[in-house]
Amino acid sequence: MPVYATTEELNATMYELWTAIKQDPDMGPKLLQSKMIAQFHYREPDGRITVDCSDGTEMKIYTGECAVKPVVEMFMKSDVAHEFWLGKIGIPVAILTGKIVSKGPVNQALALLPVIKPAFDLYPAIYSKHCSSAVAAK
Amino acid sequence: MNPFVFHSPTKVTFGEGASWTAAEVAKDFGATKTFIVTDAILMKTGILKPIIESFEENSYCLFTDVPSDSDVDTVDKAAAIAREFGANCVLAIGGGSVIDTAKVVNICLSLGGPLLDYQGLNNLSDRLGPLICIPTTAGTGSEVSMVAMVKNHKEGKKLLFGSRFLAPDAAILDPTLLLSLPPKLTAATGLDAITHGIESFSAVISSSPFTDAMCMEALKMLFENLPRATANGADMEARSATLIASAMAGVAFTNSGVGIVHALAHATGATFGTHHGLANSILLPHCMNFNMDSIANRYALISRYLNFSSSTNDNDAAAALIKAVSDISAQVGLPTRLRDCGIPVLDKRQLDELAFLASTDPAIMFNPKESSAQDIIGIYERAY
């Protein structure tokens, strides 16, 4: 059974997580500096989040369809995203085993990884807040 | 044990003169029109003649304009010619640049659309047309790998393509094509293969018993035969062994990844144009020293297998392997310092840029030890 029951749960969790990253005094400015536009496509359930740092002044976060053209796109099952944010699966193994598809300049995506690492600690609480199965499991 | 997926889809044929069967191999894949990708220098040597003559007239189209540092313009030009010809098979004959170019041409030819749409990892959704590779160096492993890299000189960027669908359908290993390879190139490409073997074996998060076995045997063959192949280019046994070992190391690294040596060599190559194998050979012992506290046990396994040490102490055995790496580089006549490769002294800003390039290179994902920018600069300075 997928860890997210619905697209709404998934999008709400990811939106809050990226908002926390945006507001973090360390992670937020570093991401803005990258000027990266990254889009994450999830399936089972479907979901999409776009993180736009392109203007260097404000990180914009969009869920669902959006008109912004991403520089880097990552495609994965929602369960893989969950494992990633829990620190249970590394990007290298996920790529080698075909669990993550990366489109665009991979090096730019990799540059973000060390920056967002502190968000691993924030994820479990945000996930529990939005995800019905996590609440039920308590 | 690590969970792993192991792909080895390339049919490998080895033999003296095996390349002369290229037309038959193409026919086996149903090819009626083969697009042959190579470079002008190889054409001039005449060694490609029997391969090309194995094709019937009008069944092939020859593209010889691949530069040593191929880029998207070359790919676009070649793909346009291949489309015009109606090619349904691509044959690459050459070193890493030629083979990588042919792989990317095959993407354009098979899938169409803008090339940038396919940049990335696992980003090809469909099988490509048949691709046959005949390497003329023993080092890159590109003839069996699932990756290709081409530069975009105009934008100063490199494009990485990685997918199981990029693996060539066939690799023909013909040692007679290497007999005239100059000693320096033999040595540098051979050290590239040694680096693949050591880094793939060291990739503890992604290696598997399959890749380990390939690495061990490849390294044994390379350490035993590279000095011979470099000293005497006509030594067919040594040429054969290094060619086979290079492909084996290629199968290993394409399944388990490489590491910090390749990340730094890519950064050095992108900044100064340093030959990839040469940069690897200089950086390898310094990077191994950096990784020692994380992976001495793995280095020790290689060291004992290759009889560089019989010590039961992992650090001692690993140190013997690092010494053997330095020794073989010196033995085959390669410079051991980056400053001897025409690289100028770098200021702090340049060092920071180099470290950033290396730290965001995909190869570094697989290194057994995490590295900070300062760590990378430290390695570079020790290698300088």
Coordinates of N, CA and C in Angstrom, one line a residue, chain B residues 3-140:
Chain B
P3 N 21.3 -4.2 -2.0 CA 20.4 -4.6 -3.1 C 21.0 -4.1 -4.4
F4 N 20.9 -4.8 -5.5 CA 21.5 -4.3 -6.7 C 20.8 -4.8 -8.0
V5 N 21.0 -4.1 -9.1 CA 20.5 -4.5 -10.4 C 21.8 -4.6 -11.2
F6 N 21.9 -5.7 -12.0 CA 23.1 -5.8 -12.8 C 22.7 -6.0 -14.3
H7 N 23.1 -5.1 -15.1 CA 22.8 -5.2 -16.6 C 24.1 -5.5 -17.3
S8 N 24.1 -6.4 -18.3 CA 25.2 -6.6 -19.2 C 24.7 -7.0 -20.5
P9 N 24.0 -6.0 -21.2 CA 23.3 -6.4 -22.4 C 24.1 -6.5 -23.7
T10 N 25.4 -6.1 -23.5 CA 26.2 -6.0 -24.7 C 26.8 -7.4 -25.1
K11 N 26.6 -7.8 -26.3 CA 27.3 -9.1 -26.8 C 28.7 -8.7 -27.1
V12 N 29.6 -9.4 -26.4 CA 31.1 -9.1 -26.6 C 31.7 -10.2 -27.5
T13 N 32.4 -9.8 -28.5 CA 33.1 -10.7 -29.4 C 34.6 -10.3 -29.3
F14 N 35.5 -11.3 -29.1 CA 36.9 -11.0 -29.1 C 37.6 -11.8 -30.1
G15 N 38.6 -11.2 -30.7 CA 39.5 -12.0 -31.6 C 40.4 -11.1 -32.5
E16 N 41.5 -11.7 -32.8 CA 42.4 -10.9 -33.8 C 41.7 -10.9 -35.1
G17 N 41.4 -9.7 -35.6 CA 40.7 -9.6 -36.9 C 39.2 -9.7 -36.7
A18 N 38.7 -9.8 -35.5 CA 37.2 -9.9 -35.2 C 36.5 -8.7 -35.8
S19 N 37.1 -7.6 -35.9 CA 36.4 -6.4 -36.4 C 36.0 -6.5 -37.9
W20 N 36.7 -7.4 -38.6 CA 36.3 -7.6 -40.0 C 35.0 -8.2 -40.2
T21 N 34.4 -8.7 -39.1 CA 33.1 -9.3 -39.1 C 31.9 -8.3 -38.8
A22 N 32.3 -7.0 -38.8 CA 31.4 -6.0 -38.4 C 30.1 -6.0 -39.2
A23 N 30.3 -6.2 -40.5 CA 29.1 -6.2 -41.4 C 28.2 -7.3 -41.1
E24 N 28.8 -8.5 -40.8 CA 27.9 -9.7 -40.4 C 27.2 -9.4 -39.1
V25 N 27.9 -8.8 -38.2 CA 27.2 -8.5 -36.9 C 26.1 -7.5 -37.1
A26 N 26.3 -6.5 -38.0 CA 25.2 -5.6 -38.3 C 24.0 -6.3 -38.9
K27 N 24.3 -7.2 -39.9 CA 23.3 -7.9 -40.5 C 22.5 -8.8 -39.5
D28 N 23.2 -9.3 -38.5 CA 22.5 -10.1 -37.5 C 21.4 -9.3 -36.7
F29 N 21.7 -8.0 -36.7 CA 20.7 -7.1 -36.0 C 19.7 -6.6 -37.0
G30 N 19.7 -7.1 -38.2 CA 18.7 -6.7 -39.2 C 19.1 -5.4 -40.0
A31 N 20.3 -5.0 -39.8 CA 20.7 -3.7 -40.4 C 20.8 -3.8 -41.9
T32 N 20.3 -2.9 -42.6 CA 20.5 -2.8 -44.1 C 21.3 -1.5 -44.4
K33 N 21.3 -0.6 -43.5 CA 22.0 0.7 -43.8 C 22.8 1.1 -42.5
T34 N 24.1 1.0 -42.5 CA 24.8 1.2 -41.3 C 25.6 2.5 -41.4
F35 N 25.4 3.3 -40.3 CA 26.1 4.6 -40.3 C 27.4 4.4 -39.4
I36 N 28.5 4.6 -40.1 CA 29.8 4.3 -39.4 C 30.4 5.6 -38.9
V37 N 30.6 5.7 -37.6 CA 31.2 6.9 -37.0 C 32.6 6.6 -36.6
T38 N 33.5 7.5 -37.0 CA 34.9 7.3 -36.6 C 35.6 8.7 -36.7
D39 N 37.0 8.7 -36.6 CA 37.6 10.0 -36.7 C 38.7 9.9 -37.9
A40 N 39.1 11.1 -38.3 CA 39.9 11.3 -39.4 C 41.3 10.6 -39.2
I41 N 41.8 10.7 -38.0 CA 43.1 10.2 -37.7 C 43.1 8.7 -38.0
L42 N 42.1 8.0 -37.4 CA 42.0 6.6 -37.6 C 41.9 6.2 -39.1
M43 N 41.1 7.0 -39.8 CA 40.9 6.7 -41.2 C 42.3 6.8 -42.0
K44 N 43.1 7.8 -41.6 CA 44.4 7.9 -42.2 C 45.3 6.7 -42.0
T45 N 45.2 6.1 -40.9 CA 46.1 5.0 -40.6 C 45.8 3.8 -41.5
G46 N 44.6 3.7 -42.0 CA 44.3 2.5 -42.9 C 43.9 1.3 -42.2
I47 N 43.9 1.3 -40.9 CA 43.5 0.1 -40.1 C 42.0 -0.2 -40.2
L48 N 41.2 0.8 -40.7 CA 39.8 0.6 -40.7 C 39.3 0.0 -42.1
K49 N 40.3 -0.1 -43.0 CA 39.9 -0.5 -44.4 C 39.2 -1.9 -44.4
P50 N 39.8 -2.9 -43.7 CA 39.1 -4.2 -43.8 C 37.7 -4.2 -43.2
I51 N 37.5 -3.3 -42.2 CA 36.2 -3.3 -41.6 C 35.2 -2.7 -42.6
I52 N 35.6 -1.6 -43.1 CA 34.7 -0.9 -44.1 C 34.4 -1.7 -45.3
E53 N 35.5 -2.4 -45.7 CA 35.3 -3.2 -46.9 C 34.4 -4.4 -46.7
S54 N 34.2 -4.7 -45.4 CA 33.3 -5.9 -45.1 C 31.8 -5.5 -45.4
F55 N 31.6 -4.3 -45.6 CA 30.2 -3.8 -45.9 C 30.0 -3.8 -47.4
E56 N 28.8 -4.2 -47.8 CA 28.5 -4.1 -49.3 C 28.3 -2.6 -49.7
E57 N 28.6 -2.3 -50.9 CA 28.5 -1.0 -51.4 C 27.1 -0.5 -51.2
N58 N 26.9 0.8 -50.8 CA 25.6 1.4 -50.6 C 24.9 1.0 -49.3
S59 N 25.6 0.1 -48.5 CA 25.0 -0.4 -47.3 C 25.5 0.4 -46.1
Y60 N 26.4 1.3 -46.4 CA 27.0 2.0 -45.2 C 27.2 3.5 -45.6
C61 N 27.3 4.3 -44.6 CA 27.7 5.7 -44.8 C 28.7 6.1 -43.8
L62 N 29.8 6.7 -44.2 CA 30.9 7.0 -43.3 C 31.0 8.4 -42.8
F63 N 31.1 8.5 -41.5 CA 31.2 9.9 -40.9 C 32.6 9.9 -40.2
T64 N 33.5 10.7 -40.6 CA 34.8 10.7 -40.0 C 35.2 12.0 -39.3
D65 N 34.2 12.8 -39.0 CA 34.5 14.2 -38.5 C 34.4 14.3 -37.0
V66 N 34.6 13.2 -36.3 CA 34.5 13.3 -34.8 C 35.8 13.8 -34.2
P67 N 35.8 15.0 -33.6 CA 37.0 15.5 -33.0 C 37.4 14.8 -31.7
S68 N 38.6 15.1 -31.1 CA 38.9 14.4 -29.9 C 38.1 14.8 -28.7
D69 N 37.5 16.0 -28.9 CA 36.7 16.5 -27.8 C 35.3 16.8 -28.4
S70 N 34.6 15.7 -28.7 CA 33.3 15.9 -29.5 C 32.3 16.7 -28.7
D71 N 31.4 17.3 -29.5 CA 30.3 18.1 -28.9 C 29.0 18.0 -29.6
V72 N 28.0 18.7 -29.1 CA 26.6 18.6 -29.7 C 26.6 19.0 -31.2
D73 N 27.4 19.9 -31.6 CA 27.4 20.3 -33.0 C 27.8 19.1 -33.9
T74 N 28.8 18.3 -33.4 CA 29.2 17.1 -34.2 C 28.1 16.1 -34.2
V75 N 27.4 16.0 -33.0 CA 26.3 15.0 -32.9 C 25.2 15.4 -33.9
D76 N 24.8 16.7 -33.9 CA 23.7 17.2 -34.8 C 24.1 17.0 -36.2
K77 N 25.3 17.3 -36.6 CA 25.8 17.1 -38.0 C 25.7 15.6 -38.4
A78 N 26.2 14.8 -37.5 CA 26.3 13.4 -37.8 C 24.8 12.8 -37.9
A79 N 24.0 13.2 -37.0 CA 22.6 12.7 -36.9 C 21.9 13.1 -38.2
A80 N 22.1 14.3 -38.7 CA 21.4 14.8 -39.9 C 21.8 13.9 -41.1
I81 N 23.1 13.6 -41.2 CA 23.6 12.8 -42.3 C 23.1 11.4 -42.2
A82 N 23.0 10.9 -40.9 CA 22.5 9.5 -40.7 C 21.1 9.4 -41.1
R83 N 20.3 10.4 -40.8 CA 18.9 10.4 -41.1 C 18.7 10.5 -42.6
E84 N 19.4 11.4 -43.2 CA 19.4 11.5 -44.7 C 19.7 10.2 -45.4
F85 N 20.6 9.5 -44.8 CA 21.1 8.2 -45.4 C 20.0 7.1 -45.2
G86 N 19.2 7.3 -44.1 CA 18.2 6.3 -43.8 C 18.8 5.2 -42.9
A87 N 19.8 5.5 -42.1 CA 20.5 4.5 -41.3 C 19.6 3.8 -40.4
N88 N 19.8 2.4 -40.3 CA 19.0 1.7 -39.3 C 20.0 0.9 -38.3
C89 N 21.2 1.4 -38.3 CA 22.2 0.8 -37.4 C 23.4 1.8 -37.3
V90 N 24.0 1.9 -36.1 CA 25.2 2.7 -36.0 C 26.4 1.9 -35.6
L91 N 27.5 2.1 -36.2 CA 28.7 1.4 -35.9 C 29.8 2.5 -35.5
A92 N 30.3 2.4 -34.3 CA 31.3 3.3 -33.8 C 32.7 2.6 -33.8
I93 N 33.7 3.2 -34.4 CA 35.0 2.6 -34.4 C 35.9 3.7 -33.9
G94 N 36.5 3.6 -32.7 CA 37.3 4.6 -32.2 C 37.5 4.6 -30.7
G95 N 37.9 5.7 -30.1 CA 38.1 5.8 -28.7 C 36.8 6.3 -28.0
G96 N 36.9 6.8 -26.8 CA 35.8 7.1 -26.1 C 34.9 8.2 -26.7
S97 N 35.6 9.2 -27.3 CA 34.9 10.4 -27.9 C 34.0 9.9 -29.1
V98 N 34.6 9.0 -29.9 CA 33.9 8.5 -31.0 C 32.7 7.7 -30.6
I99 N 32.9 6.8 -29.6 CA 31.8 5.9 -29.2 C 30.7 6.7 -28.5
D100 N 31.1 7.7 -27.6 CA 30.1 8.5 -27.0 C 29.3 9.3 -28.0
T101 N 30.0 9.8 -29.0 CA 29.3 10.6 -30.1 C 28.3 9.6 -30.8
A102 N 28.7 8.4 -31.1 CA 27.8 7.5 -31.8 C 26.6 7.1 -30.9
K103 N 26.8 7.0 -29.6 CA 25.7 6.7 -28.7 C 24.7 7.8 -28.8
V104 N 25.1 9.0 -28.8 CA 24.2 10.1 -28.7 C 23.5 10.3 -30.1
V105 N 24.3 10.1 -31.2 CA 23.7 10.1 -32.5 C 22.6 9.0 -32.6
N106 N 22.8 7.9 -32.0 CA 21.8 6.8 -32.0 C 20.5 7.2 -31.3
I107 N 20.7 8.0 -30.2 CA 19.5 8.6 -29.6 C 18.7 9.4 -30.5
C108 N 19.4 10.4 -31.2 CA 18.7 11.3 -32.1 C 18.1 10.5 -33.2
L109 N 18.8 9.5 -33.8 CA 18.3 8.7 -34.9 C 17.1 7.9 -34.5
S110 N 17.1 7.3 -33.3 CA 16.1 6.4 -32.9 C 14.9 7.1 -32.4
L111 N 15.1 8.1 -31.6 CA 13.9 8.7 -30.9 C 13.5 10.1 -31.5
G112 N 14.4 10.7 -32.2 CA 14.0 12.0 -32.8 C 13.9 13.1 -31.7
G113 N 13.4 14.3 -32.1 CA 13.2 15.3 -31.1 C 14.5 16.0 -30.7
P114 N 14.4 17.0 -29.9 CA 15.6 17.7 -29.4 C 16.4 16.9 -28.5
L115 N 17.7 16.9 -28.7 CA 18.7 16.1 -27.9 C 18.5 16.4 -26.4
L116 N 18.3 17.7 -26.1 CA 18.3 18.0 -24.6 C 17.1 17.3 -23.9
D117 N 16.1 16.9 -24.6 CA 15.0 16.2 -24.0 C 15.5 14.8 -23.4
Y118 N 16.6 14.3 -23.8 CA 17.1 13.0 -23.4 C 18.2 13.1 -22.4
Q119 N 18.7 14.3 -22.1 CA 19.8 14.5 -21.1 C 19.3 14.0 -19.7
G120 N 20.1 13.3 -19.0 CA 19.7 12.9 -17.7 C 20.0 11.4 -17.5
L121 N 19.5 10.9 -16.4 CA 19.7 9.5 -16.0 C 18.4 8.7 -16.0
N122 N 18.4 7.6 -16.7 CA 17.2 6.7 -16.9 C 16.2 7.5 -17.7
N123 N 16.6 8.4 -18.5 CA 15.6 9.3 -19.2 C 15.3 8.9 -20.6
L124 N 15.7 7.7 -21.0 CA 15.3 7.2 -22.3 C 14.2 6.2 -22.0
S125 N 13.0 6.3 -22.7 CA 11.9 5.5 -22.4 C 11.8 4.3 -23.3
D126 N 12.6 4.2 -24.3 CA 12.4 3.2 -25.3 C 13.8 2.6 -25.8
R127 N 13.7 1.5 -26.3 CA 14.9 0.9 -26.9 C 15.4 1.7 -28.1
L128 N 16.7 1.7 -28.4 CA 17.2 2.4 -29.5 C 17.5 1.4 -30.6
G129 N 17.9 2.0 -31.8 CA 18.3 1.1 -32.9 C 19.6 0.4 -32.5
P130 N 20.0 -0.6 -33.3 CA 21.2 -1.3 -32.9 C 22.5 -0.5 -33.0
L131 N 23.4 -0.6 -32.0 CA 24.6 0.1 -31.9 C 25.7 -0.9 -31.7
I132 N 26.7 -0.9 -32.6 CA 27.9 -1.8 -32.5 C 29.1 -0.9 -32.3
C133 N 29.9 -1.3 -31.3 CA 31.1 -0.5 -31.0 C 32.4 -1.3 -31.1
I134 N 33.4 -0.7 -31.8 CA 34.7 -1.4 -31.9 C 35.7 -0.4 -31.3
P135 N 36.2 -0.6 -30.1 CA 37.1 0.3 -29.5 C 38.5 0.2 -30.1
T136 N 39.2 1.3 -30.2 CA 40.5 1.3 -30.7 C 41.5 1.8 -29.6
T137 N 41.0 2.0 -28.4 CA 41.8 2.2 -27.2 C 41.3 1.2 -26.2
A138 N 42.2 1.0 -25.2 CA 41.8 0.0 -24.1 C 41.7 0.8 -22.8
G139 N 40.5 1.4 -22.5 CA 40.5 2.2 -21.3 C 39.1 2.7 -20.9
T140 N 38.4 3.3 -21.9 CA 37.2 4.0 -21.5 C 36.0 3.0 -21.1

